[in-house]
């Protein structure tokens, strides 16, 4: 609210100066409009000092503040019997536009609510210092009728002093700005404060595949609709792994909408996660799980690298709900749960824009997962943009996967990842995989969402042969054995599964 008052005040003064200046000009008096423009720019710039506001909120603030400023200036000019009509109409229109933007955002929050399912309240992620207690800021929360709970209750200070000190704070929308302002002033107790942003991916549209004949030893009936199996030479992998023995079964965690544990091509290699991730109404997570480790050579469905289910187990961790929606906190919690369960690989086909940097809760959760030994593989995103502006793609330590098409060119929708530290590419167009039975059991989709679990499954195979393989070494192998293609300067090298597995075996 304090930003509104300041913005409206500056806008009002700006239009008063402008209106009075025009009046004096009509009376043959000189007029310099520069001060008015500086004040107006100040009113607009004020909204960009709100680090937790979304772009929609900033635009709504600007339209409302400028509109109210124009109308207040017009009222003053009317009383002085000077030209007021030039401000009143535009001011009214600007205020209506700003109010309409607020209404659209409110409707959006009502249709896609956060964890508390209350559109009139928002949630914040507040991180306290390692020696601080929530009681030390309770008086500020009480003042604004805010409630709180621990964000990651399964992590204590002895495990991770950052994650253990996160709290979810729920506050009324109209009190949000003032509460944020007061908490930020308490630098003694509050180390970090972020909006618990909503996350939602655009669900891939089903596409048609075409038959590509190949000479496969696997008897999965849909393998000939998996063009990438031929392009990545899955048969060479099958020949290799049938001559060798893994050291263990690697656990691949699908951090997504959950996984249908009863799917015919997944159930025999699925391990329950102990969360709500063992079912999947949405189907995105099940599609990713099939690409990472569907049982191969079982006479059913699709093929992965997981021959007869001997190399990889799958588990689902719910970062997104039945509609593909989540929050920063929910994603971070799913990463923590997967890492603490002993996941060798965490596959994350989700994310969104992060213009002001990645959410710290996700950064801390991924850092924690890497420390526990997980290798984290994430999608670059589907906006044909720079993945540096998207999280978790831009979080340090992750392997960021872009998508290529059947010609191994960059998929038209894929974000570029070449300006990140660990870029890699995999097929992401016309990708056939598993979906829950009520969706048809098997469908083909497009997306970096599909390319990501293909890489995660390969890394799982590498870990099966080399259990001590580090996250850094895993990427080094993927990159070192990958092949250059036309668009590698945009998306990195394309994975080569056989060569990568052979190198992991050699390094063991």
Coordinates of C-alpha atoms in Angstrom, one line a residue:
X1 CA 0.0 0.0 0.0
X2 CA 2.9 2.4 0.7
X3 CA 4.0 2.1 -2.9
X4 CA 0.5 3.1 -4.1
X5 CA 0.4 6.2 -1.9
X6 CA 3.9 7.3 -3.1
X7 CA 3.0 6.5 -6.7
X8 CA -0.3 8.3 -6.6
X9 CA 1.3 11.3 -4.9
X10 CA 4.0 11.7 -7.5
X11 CA 1.6 11.2 -10.4
X12 CA -0.8 13.8 -8.9
X13 CA 1.9 16.4 -8.5
X14 CA 3.2 15.6 -12.0
X15 CA -0.1 16.3 -13.7
X16 CA -0.8 19.4 -11.5
X17 CA 2.6 20.8 -12.7
X18 CA 1.8 19.9 -16.3
X19 CA -1.8 21.3 -16.1
X20 CA -0.7 24.5 -14.5
X21 CA 2.1 24.9 -17.0
X22 CA -0.3 24.5 -19.9
X23 CA -2.6 27.1 -18.4
X24 CA 0.3 29.6 -17.9
X25 CA 1.4 28.9 -21.5
X26 CA -2.0 29.9 -22.8
X27 CA -1.5 33.1 -20.9
X28 CA 1.7 33.8 -22.8
X29 CA 3.8 32.6 -19.9
X30 CA 6.8 30.3 -20.4
X31 CA 6.4 26.6 -19.5
X32 CA 9.1 23.9 -19.1
X33 CA 7.5 20.4 -19.0
X34 CA 10.6 18.6 -17.9
X35 CA 9.9 18.7 -14.1
X36 CA 6.4 17.2 -14.8
X37 CA 7.9 14.4 -16.9
X38 CA 10.5 13.6 -14.3
X39 CA 7.9 13.4 -11.6
X40 CA 5.7 11.1 -13.8
X41 CA 8.7 8.8 -14.5
X42 CA 9.3 8.7 -10.8
X43 CA 5.7 7.6 -10.2
X44 CA 6.1 4.8 -12.7
X45 CA 9.6 3.8 -11.5
X46 CA 8.4 3.6 -7.9
X47 CA 6.5 0.4 -8.8
X48 CA 9.7 -1.3 -9.9
X49 CA 11.1 -1.0 -6.3
X50 CA 8.6 -3.8 -5.3
X51 CA 10.9 -6.8 -5.8
X52 CA 8.1 -9.4 -5.1
X53 CA 5.4 -8.0 -7.4
X54 CA 4.6 -9.7 -10.7
X55 CA 4.7 -7.9 -14.0
X56 CA 0.8 -7.8 -14.0
X57 CA 0.8 -6.3 -10.5
X58 CA 3.3 -3.6 -11.6
X59 CA 1.2 -2.7 -14.7
X60 CA -2.0 -2.5 -12.6
X61 CA -0.2 -0.3 -10.0
X62 CA 1.0 2.0 -12.8
X63 CA -2.4 2.4 -14.5
X64 CA -4.3 3.0 -11.3
X65 CA -1.7 5.4 -9.8
X66 CA -1.4 7.4 -13.0
X67 CA -5.2 7.4 -13.5
X68 CA -6.0 8.6 -9.9
X69 CA -3.2 11.2 -10.2
X70 CA -4.8 12.6 -13.4
X71 CA -8.3 12.7 -11.9
X72 CA -7.0 14.4 -8.7
X73 CA -5.2 16.9 -10.8
X74 CA -8.3 17.6 -12.9
X75 CA -10.4 18.2 -9.8
X76 CA -7.8 20.7 -8.5
X77 CA -7.7 22.5 -11.9
X78 CA -11.5 22.5 -12.1
X79 CA -11.6 24.4 -8.7
X80 CA -9.1 26.9 -10.1
X81 CA -11.2 27.2 -13.3
X82 CA -8.4 26.0 -15.4
X83 CA -8.3 23.3 -18.1
X84 CA -9.3 20.1 -16.4
X85 CA -11.0 18.0 -19.1
X86 CA -7.8 17.0 -20.7
X87 CA -6.9 14.9 -17.6
X88 CA -10.3 13.6 -16.3
X89 CA -11.2 11.4 -19.2
X90 CA -7.8 9.7 -19.7
X91 CA -7.5 9.4 -15.9
X92 CA -10.8 7.6 -15.7
X93 CA -9.8 5.2 -18.6
X94 CA -6.4 4.5 -17.0
X95 CA -8.0 3.7 -13.6
X96 CA -10.5 1.4 -15.3
X97 CA -7.7 -0.4 -17.1
X98 CA -5.7 -0.8 -13.9
X99 CA -8.8 -2.0 -12.0
X100 CA -9.6 -4.5 -14.8
X101 CA -6.0 -5.9 -14.6
X102 CA -6.5 -6.4 -10.8
X103 CA -9.8 -8.2 -11.5
X104 CA -8.1 -10.5 -14.1
X105 CA -5.3 -11.4 -11.6
X106 CA -7.9 -11.9 -8.8
X107 CA -9.9 -14.2 -11.2
X108 CA -6.7 -16.0 -12.1
X109 CA -5.8 -16.6 -8.5
X110 CA -9.3 -17.9 -7.8
X111 CA -9.1 -20.3 -10.7
X112 CA -5.5 -21.3 -9.9
X113 CA -5.2 -20.9 -6.1
X114 CA -2.1 -21.6 -4.1
X115 CA -1.9 -24.2 -1.4
X116 CA -4.3 -22.5 0.9
X117 CA -7.0 -22.4 -1.9
X118 CA -8.0 -18.8 -0.8
X119 CA -7.8 -16.1 -3.6
X120 CA -7.9 -13.3 -1.0
X121 CA -4.6 -14.5 0.6
X122 CA -1.1 -14.9 -0.8
X123 CA 1.7 -16.9 0.6
X124 CA 5.3 -15.8 1.2
X125 CA 8.4 -17.8 1.7
X126 CA 10.3 -16.3 4.7
X127 CA 13.8 -17.6 5.6
X128 CA 15.1 -16.8 9.1
X129 CA 18.7 -16.9 10.2
X130 CA 20.0 -20.1 11.6
X131 CA 19.9 -18.7 15.2
X132 CA 16.5 -17.0 14.8
X133 CA 13.0 -18.2 15.8
X134 CA 9.6 -17.5 14.2
X135 CA 8.5 -16.1 17.6
X136 CA 10.9 -13.2 17.0
X137 CA 8.8 -11.9 14.1
X138 CA 5.4 -13.1 15.5
X139 CA 4.4 -9.6 16.5
X140 CA 4.8 -8.3 12.9
X141 CA 2.7 -11.3 11.6
X142 CA 0.1 -10.8 14.2
X143 CA -0.2 -7.1 13.4
X144 CA -1.2 -8.0 9.8
X145 CA -3.3 -11.0 10.8
X146 CA -0.8 -13.3 9.0
X147 CA -0.5 -17.1 9.7
X148 CA 2.5 -19.3 9.3
X149 CA 3.8 -22.8 9.2
X150 CA 7.1 -24.5 8.5
X151 CA 7.8 -24.8 4.8
X152 CA 9.9 -27.9 4.9
X153 CA 9.1 -29.7 8.2
X154 CA 11.1 -32.8 7.3
X155 CA 14.5 -30.9 7.3
X156 CA 16.0 -29.9 10.6
X157 CA 19.0 -27.6 11.4
X158 CA 21.4 -30.5 11.6
X159 CA 20.6 -31.5 8.1
X160 CA 20.4 -28.1 6.4
X161 CA 20.3 -24.8 8.3
X162 CA 18.9 -22.9 5.3
X163 CA 15.9 -25.1 4.4
X164 CA 15.1 -25.8 8.1
X165 CA 14.5 -22.0 8.6
X166 CA 11.9 -21.5 5.8
X167 CA 8.3 -20.6 6.8
X168 CA 5.2 -20.2 4.7
X169 CA 3.4 -17.0 5.7
X170 CA -0.2 -16.5 4.6
X171 CA -1.5 -12.9 4.5
X172 CA -4.4 -11.0 3.1
X173 CA -3.7 -9.6 -0.4
X174 CA -4.3 -6.0 0.7
X175 CA -1.8 -6.3 3.6
X176 CA 0.9 -8.0 1.6
X177 CA 3.0 -5.0 0.6
X178 CA 3.1 -3.5 4.1
X179 CA 3.9 -6.8 5.7
X180 CA 6.7 -7.4 3.1
X181 CA 8.0 -3.9 3.8
X182 CA 8.1 -4.5 7.6
X183 CA 9.7 -7.9 7.3
X184 CA 12.4 -6.6 5.0
X185 CA 13.3 -4.0 7.6
X186 CA 13.9 -6.7 10.2
X187 CA 17.3 -7.7 8.9
X188 CA 18.3 -9.1 12.2
X189 CA 15.9 -12.1 11.8
X190 CA 14.8 -12.2 8.2
X191 CA 17.5 -13.5 5.8
X192 CA 15.3 -13.9 2.7
X193 CA 11.7 -13.1 1.6
X194 CA 10.0 -14.1 -1.6
X195 CA 6.5 -14.5 -3.0
X196 CA 5.6 -18.2 -3.1
X197 CA 4.9 -17.9 -6.8
X198 CA 2.5 -20.2 -8.7
X199 CA 4.0 -22.5 -11.3
X200 CA 2.2 -24.0 -14.2
X201 CA 3.5 -25.5 -17.4
X202 CA 1.7 -25.5 -20.8
X203 CA 0.6 -29.1 -21.3
X204 CA 2.0 -30.5 -24.6
X205 CA -0.6 -31.2 -27.3
X206 CA -0.8 -34.8 -28.6
X207 CA 0.8 -35.3 -32.0
X208 CA 0.8 -38.1 -34.5
X209 CA 3.9 -40.3 -34.9
X210 CA 4.9 -42.3 -38.0
X211 CA 6.2 -45.8 -38.3
X212 CA 10.0 -46.1 -38.6
X213 CA 11.1 -49.6 -39.2
X214 CA 14.2 -50.8 -37.3
X215 CA 16.0 -54.0 -36.4
X216 CA 15.4 -54.1 -32.6
X217 CA 15.9 -57.0 -30.2
X218 CA 13.3 -55.4 -27.9
X219 CA 9.8 -56.7 -28.5
X220 CA 7.9 -53.6 -27.3
X221 CA 5.1 -53.1 -29.9
X222 CA 5.4 -49.3 -30.1
X223 CA 9.2 -49.0 -30.5
X224 CA 8.8 -48.4 -34.2
X225 CA 6.8 -45.3 -33.4
X226 CA 9.7 -44.0 -31.3
X227 CA 11.9 -42.4 -34.0
X228 CA 14.4 -41.3 -31.3
X229 CA 15.1 -45.0 -30.5
X230 CA 16.7 -45.3 -33.9
X231 CA 18.3 -41.9 -33.9
X232 CA 20.0 -42.5 -30.6
X233 CA 20.8 -46.1 -31.5
X234 CA 19.0 -47.8 -28.6
X235 CA 19.8 -51.2 -30.2
X236 CA 23.5 -50.6 -29.6
X237 CA 22.7 -49.9 -26.0
X238 CA 20.8 -53.2 -25.7
X239 CA 23.7 -55.1 -27.2
X240 CA 26.0 -53.5 -24.7
X241 CA 24.0 -54.0 -21.5
X242 CA 23.2 -57.6 -22.4
X243 CA 26.9 -58.3 -22.2
X244 CA 27.5 -56.5 -18.9
X245 CA 26.0 -56.3 -15.4
X246 CA 25.0 -53.2 -13.5
X247 CA 26.3 -52.6 -10.0
X248 CA 22.8 -51.7 -8.7
X249 CA 19.4 -50.4 -9.7
X250 CA 19.5 -46.7 -10.0
X251 CA 16.5 -44.7 -8.6
X252 CA 15.1 -42.1 -10.9
X253 CA 12.7 -39.6 -9.2
X254 CA 10.1 -38.0 -11.4
X255 CA 9.3 -34.6 -9.8
X256 CA 6.1 -33.7 -11.6
X257 CA 2.3 -34.5 -11.4
X258 CA 2.9 -37.9 -10.0
X259 CA 3.2 -41.3 -11.7
X260 CA 0.6 -43.9 -12.4
X261 CA 2.1 -46.8 -10.4
X262 CA -0.3 -49.3 -12.0
X263 CA 0.6 -48.6 -15.6
X264 CA 1.4 -51.8 -17.4
X265 CA 4.7 -50.6 -18.7
X266 CA 5.8 -49.1 -15.3
X267 CA 4.3 -51.0 -12.4
X268 CA 7.0 -53.8 -12.2
X269 CA 9.8 -51.2 -11.8
X270 CA 7.9 -48.7 -9.7
X271 CA 8.8 -48.0 -6.1
X272 CA 6.2 -46.1 -3.9
X273 CA 7.5 -42.8 -2.8
X274 CA 5.5 -42.5 0.4
X275 CA 4.0 -39.2 -0.9
X276 CA 1.0 -38.4 -3.1
X277 CA 3.1 -39.1 -6.1
X278 CA 2.0 -42.7 -6.7
X279 CA -0.9 -41.7 -8.9
X280 CA -1.3 -39.3 -11.7
X281 CA -4.6 -37.8 -12.8
X282 CA -2.9 -35.2 -15.1
X283 CA -0.7 -37.7 -17.1
X284 CA 2.4 -35.5 -17.6
X285 CA 4.4 -37.2 -14.9
X286 CA 3.5 -40.7 -16.2
X287 CA 4.6 -39.7 -19.7
X288 CA 8.0 -38.5 -18.3
X289 CA 8.3 -41.7 -16.3
X290 CA 7.9 -43.9 -19.3
X291 CA 10.7 -42.1 -21.2
X292 CA 13.0 -42.4 -18.2
X293 CA 12.5 -46.0 -17.5
X294 CA 9.5 -47.9 -19.0
X295 CA 10.2 -51.7 -18.8
X296 CA 11.8 -52.7 -22.1
X297 CA 11.4 -56.1 -23.8
X298 CA 8.2 -57.0 -21.9
X299 CA 6.0 -57.2 -25.0
X300 CA 4.1 -54.1 -23.9
X301 CA 4.0 -50.4 -24.9
X302 CA 7.1 -48.4 -25.4
X303 CA 10.8 -49.0 -25.0
X304 CA 13.4 -47.0 -22.9
X305 CA 17.0 -47.9 -22.0
X306 CA 15.8 -49.9 -19.0
X307 CA 16.1 -53.4 -20.3
X308 CA 13.6 -55.7 -18.6
X309 CA 13.5 -53.2 -15.7
X310 CA 16.9 -54.4 -14.4
X311 CA 18.6 -51.1 -14.3
X312 CA 16.2 -48.4 -13.1
X313 CA 13.4 -48.0 -10.6
X314 CA 11.0 -45.1 -10.9
X315 CA 9.2 -43.1 -8.2
X316 CA 6.9 -40.1 -8.4
X317 CA 7.1 -36.9 -6.2
X318 CA 4.2 -34.4 -6.6
X319 CA 5.5 -30.9 -7.3
X320 CA 2.4 -30.1 -9.4
X321 CA -1.3 -30.9 -8.8
X322 CA -3.9 -32.6 -10.9
X323 CA -4.1 -29.6 -13.2
X324 CA -0.4 -29.1 -13.6
X325 CA -0.1 -26.3 -11.0
X326 CA 2.3 -25.9 -8.2
X327 CA 4.2 -23.3 -6.2
X328 CA 7.9 -22.6 -5.5
X329 CA 7.5 -24.2 -2.0
X330 CA 5.8 -27.3 -3.4
X331 CA 8.5 -27.8 -6.0
X332 CA 11.3 -27.4 -3.4
X333 CA 9.5 -29.9 -1.1
X334 CA 9.3 -32.5 -3.8
X335 CA 13.0 -32.1 -4.5
X336 CA 13.8 -32.5 -0.8
X337 CA 11.6 -35.6 -0.6
X338 CA 13.2 -37.2 -3.6
X339 CA 16.7 -36.5 -2.4
X340 CA 16.1 -37.8 1.1
X341 CA 14.7 -41.0 -0.4
X342 CA 18.0 -41.7 -2.0
X343 CA 17.3 -40.7 -5.6
X344 CA 20.2 -41.1 -7.9
X345 CA 18.6 -38.9 -10.5
X346 CA 15.9 -36.2 -10.1
X347 CA 14.0 -35.4 -13.4
X348 CA 12.1 -32.1 -13.5
X349 CA 10.1 -31.2 -16.5
X350 CA 8.6 -28.0 -15.1
X351 CA 9.5 -24.4 -14.4
X352 CA 8.7 -20.8 -15.4
X353 CA 10.1 -17.3 -15.9
X354 CA 12.4 -15.9 -13.2
X355 CA 13.3 -12.4 -14.4
X356 CA 14.7 -11.5 -11.0
X357 CA 16.7 -14.7 -10.5
X358 CA 15.6 -18.2 -9.4
X359 CA 13.5 -18.7 -6.2
X360 CA 16.0 -19.1 -3.3
X361 CA 14.0 -22.0 -1.9
X362 CA 14.5 -24.0 -5.1
X363 CA 18.1 -23.0 -5.2
X364 CA 18.6 -24.3 -1.6
X365 CA 16.6 -27.5 -2.3
X366 CA 18.7 -28.3 -5.4
X367 CA 21.9 -27.6 -3.5
X368 CA 20.7 -29.9 -0.7
X369 CA 19.9 -32.6 -3.3
X370 CA 23.3 -32.4 -4.9
X371 CA 24.9 -32.6 -1.5
X372 CA 23.0 -35.8 -0.8
X373 CA 24.3 -37.3 -4.1
X374 CA 21.4 -36.8 -6.5
X375 CA 22.0 -35.7 -10.1
X376 CA 19.4 -33.1 -11.1
X377 CA 18.2 -32.9 -14.7
X378 CA 15.7 -30.1 -15.7
X379 CA 13.9 -28.9 -18.8
X380 CA 15.1 -25.8 -20.6
X381 CA 11.5 -24.6 -21.3
X382 CA 9.3 -24.3 -24.3
X383 CA 9.2 -20.5 -25.0
X384 CA 11.8 -20.2 -27.8
X385 CA 13.7 -18.0 -25.4
X386 CA 16.9 -17.9 -23.4
X387 CA 16.8 -20.5 -20.6
X388 CA 18.8 -18.2 -18.4
X389 CA 15.5 -16.4 -17.7
X390 CA 13.7 -19.6 -16.5
X391 CA 14.0 -21.6 -13.4
X392 CA 14.9 -24.2 -12.4
X393 CA 16.8 -24.3 -15.7
X394 CA 19.1 -21.5 -14.5
X395 CA 19.9 -22.9 -11.1
X396 CA 23.6 -23.8 -10.6
X397 CA 24.4 -27.5 -10.6
X398 CA 21.6 -28.7 -12.8
X399 CA 21.9 -30.3 -16.2
X400 CA 19.6 -28.2 -18.5
X401 CA 18.0 -30.1 -21.4
X402 CA 16.9 -28.5 -24.7
X403 CA 14.9 -30.3 -27.4
X404 CA 15.8 -31.3 -30.9
X405 CA 13.5 -32.6 -33.7
X406 CA 13.8 -35.6 -36.0
X407 CA 16.6 -33.9 -38.0
X408 CA 18.4 -33.1 -34.7
X409 CA 17.8 -29.4 -35.3
X410 CA 16.6 -27.3 -32.4
X411 CA 12.9 -27.8 -31.9
X412 CA 11.1 -24.6 -32.8
X413 CA 9.6 -24.2 -29.3
X414 CA 12.7 -25.1 -27.3
X415 CA 14.5 -22.5 -25.2
X416 CA 18.2 -22.2 -25.8
X417 CA 20.6 -23.3 -23.1
X418 CA 24.0 -22.5 -24.5
X419 CA 24.6 -19.7 -22.0
X420 CA 24.2 -22.0 -19.0
X421 CA 27.0 -24.0 -17.6
X422 CA 25.7 -27.5 -18.2
X423 CA 23.6 -27.6 -21.5
X424 CA 22.7 -30.8 -23.3
X425 CA 20.1 -31.7 -25.9
X426 CA 17.8 -34.7 -26.6
X427 CA 14.8 -35.5 -28.8
X428 CA 11.7 -33.6 -27.8
X429 CA 9.4 -33.7 -30.9
X430 CA 6.8 -36.5 -31.6
X431 CA 7.8 -38.4 -28.5
X432 CA 5.7 -41.5 -27.7
X433 CA 5.4 -42.6 -24.1
X434 CA 3.1 -43.9 -21.4
X435 CA 0.0 -42.1 -20.0
X436 CA -2.6 -43.3 -17.5
X437 CA -5.1 -45.8 -18.9
X438 CA -8.0 -43.4 -18.9
X439 CA -6.0 -41.2 -21.3
X440 CA -5.3 -44.1 -23.7
X441 CA -2.1 -45.7 -22.2
X442 CA 0.2 -44.3 -24.8
X443 CA 0.4 -40.9 -26.6
X444 CA 3.0 -38.8 -28.3
X445 CA 3.8 -35.2 -27.2
X446 CA 6.2 -32.4 -28.0
X447 CA 8.3 -30.5 -25.4
X448 CA 11.5 -30.1 -23.5
X449 CA 9.4 -31.9 -20.9
X450 CA 10.0 -35.1 -23.0
X451 CA 13.7 -34.5 -23.7
X452 CA 14.5 -34.2 -20.0
X453 CA 13.5 -37.7 -18.8
X454 CA 15.2 -39.2 -21.8
X455 CA 18.4 -37.7 -20.5
X456 CA 17.5 -38.5 -16.8
X457 CA 17.0 -42.2 -17.8
X458 CA 20.4 -42.3 -19.5
X459 CA 22.0 -40.8 -16.4
X460 CA 20.2 -43.4 -14.4
X461 CA 21.8 -46.1 -16.5
X462 CA 25.2 -44.5 -16.0
X463 CA 24.6 -44.5 -12.2
X464 CA 23.5 -48.2 -12.4
X465 CA 27.0 -49.1 -13.7
X466 CA 28.9 -46.5 -11.7
X467 CA 27.1 -45.7 -8.4
X468 CA 29.7 -43.2 -7.3
X469 CA 29.4 -41.1 -10.4
X470 CA 29.2 -37.5 -9.4
X471 CA 26.8 -34.9 -10.8
X472 CA 29.8 -33.0 -12.4
X473 CA 31.3 -36.2 -13.9
X474 CA 27.9 -37.2 -15.2
X475 CA 27.6 -34.0 -17.2
X476 CA 31.2 -34.2 -18.3
X477 CA 30.4 -37.7 -19.8
X478 CA 27.2 -36.5 -21.5
X479 CA 28.9 -33.6 -23.0
X480 CA 32.2 -35.4 -23.9
X481 CA 30.4 -38.2 -25.7
X482 CA 27.6 -36.1 -27.2
X483 CA 27.7 -35.1 -30.9
X484 CA 27.7 -31.7 -32.5
X485 CA 24.7 -30.9 -34.6
X486 CA 23.6 -27.9 -36.7
X487 CA 22.2 -26.0 -33.6
X488 CA 24.7 -27.1 -30.9
X489 CA 25.7 -23.5 -30.5
X490 CA 22.2 -22.9 -29.2
X491 CA 21.2 -26.2 -27.4
X492 CA 24.5 -28.0 -26.7
X493 CA 25.5 -31.4 -27.9
X494 CA 23.0 -34.2 -28.5
X495 CA 23.3 -37.2 -26.2
X496 CA 24.8 -40.5 -27.4
X497 CA 23.6 -43.2 -24.9
X498 CA 25.9 -46.1 -25.8
X499 CA 29.1 -44.0 -25.7
X500 CA 27.9 -42.3 -22.4
X501 CA 27.3 -45.7 -20.7
X502 CA 30.6 -47.1 -21.9
X503 CA 32.4 -44.1 -20.5
X504 CA 30.6 -44.4 -17.2
X505 CA 31.7 -48.1 -17.0
X506 CA 35.2 -47.2 -17.9
X507 CA 35.4 -44.5 -15.1
X508 CA 34.1 -47.0 -12.5

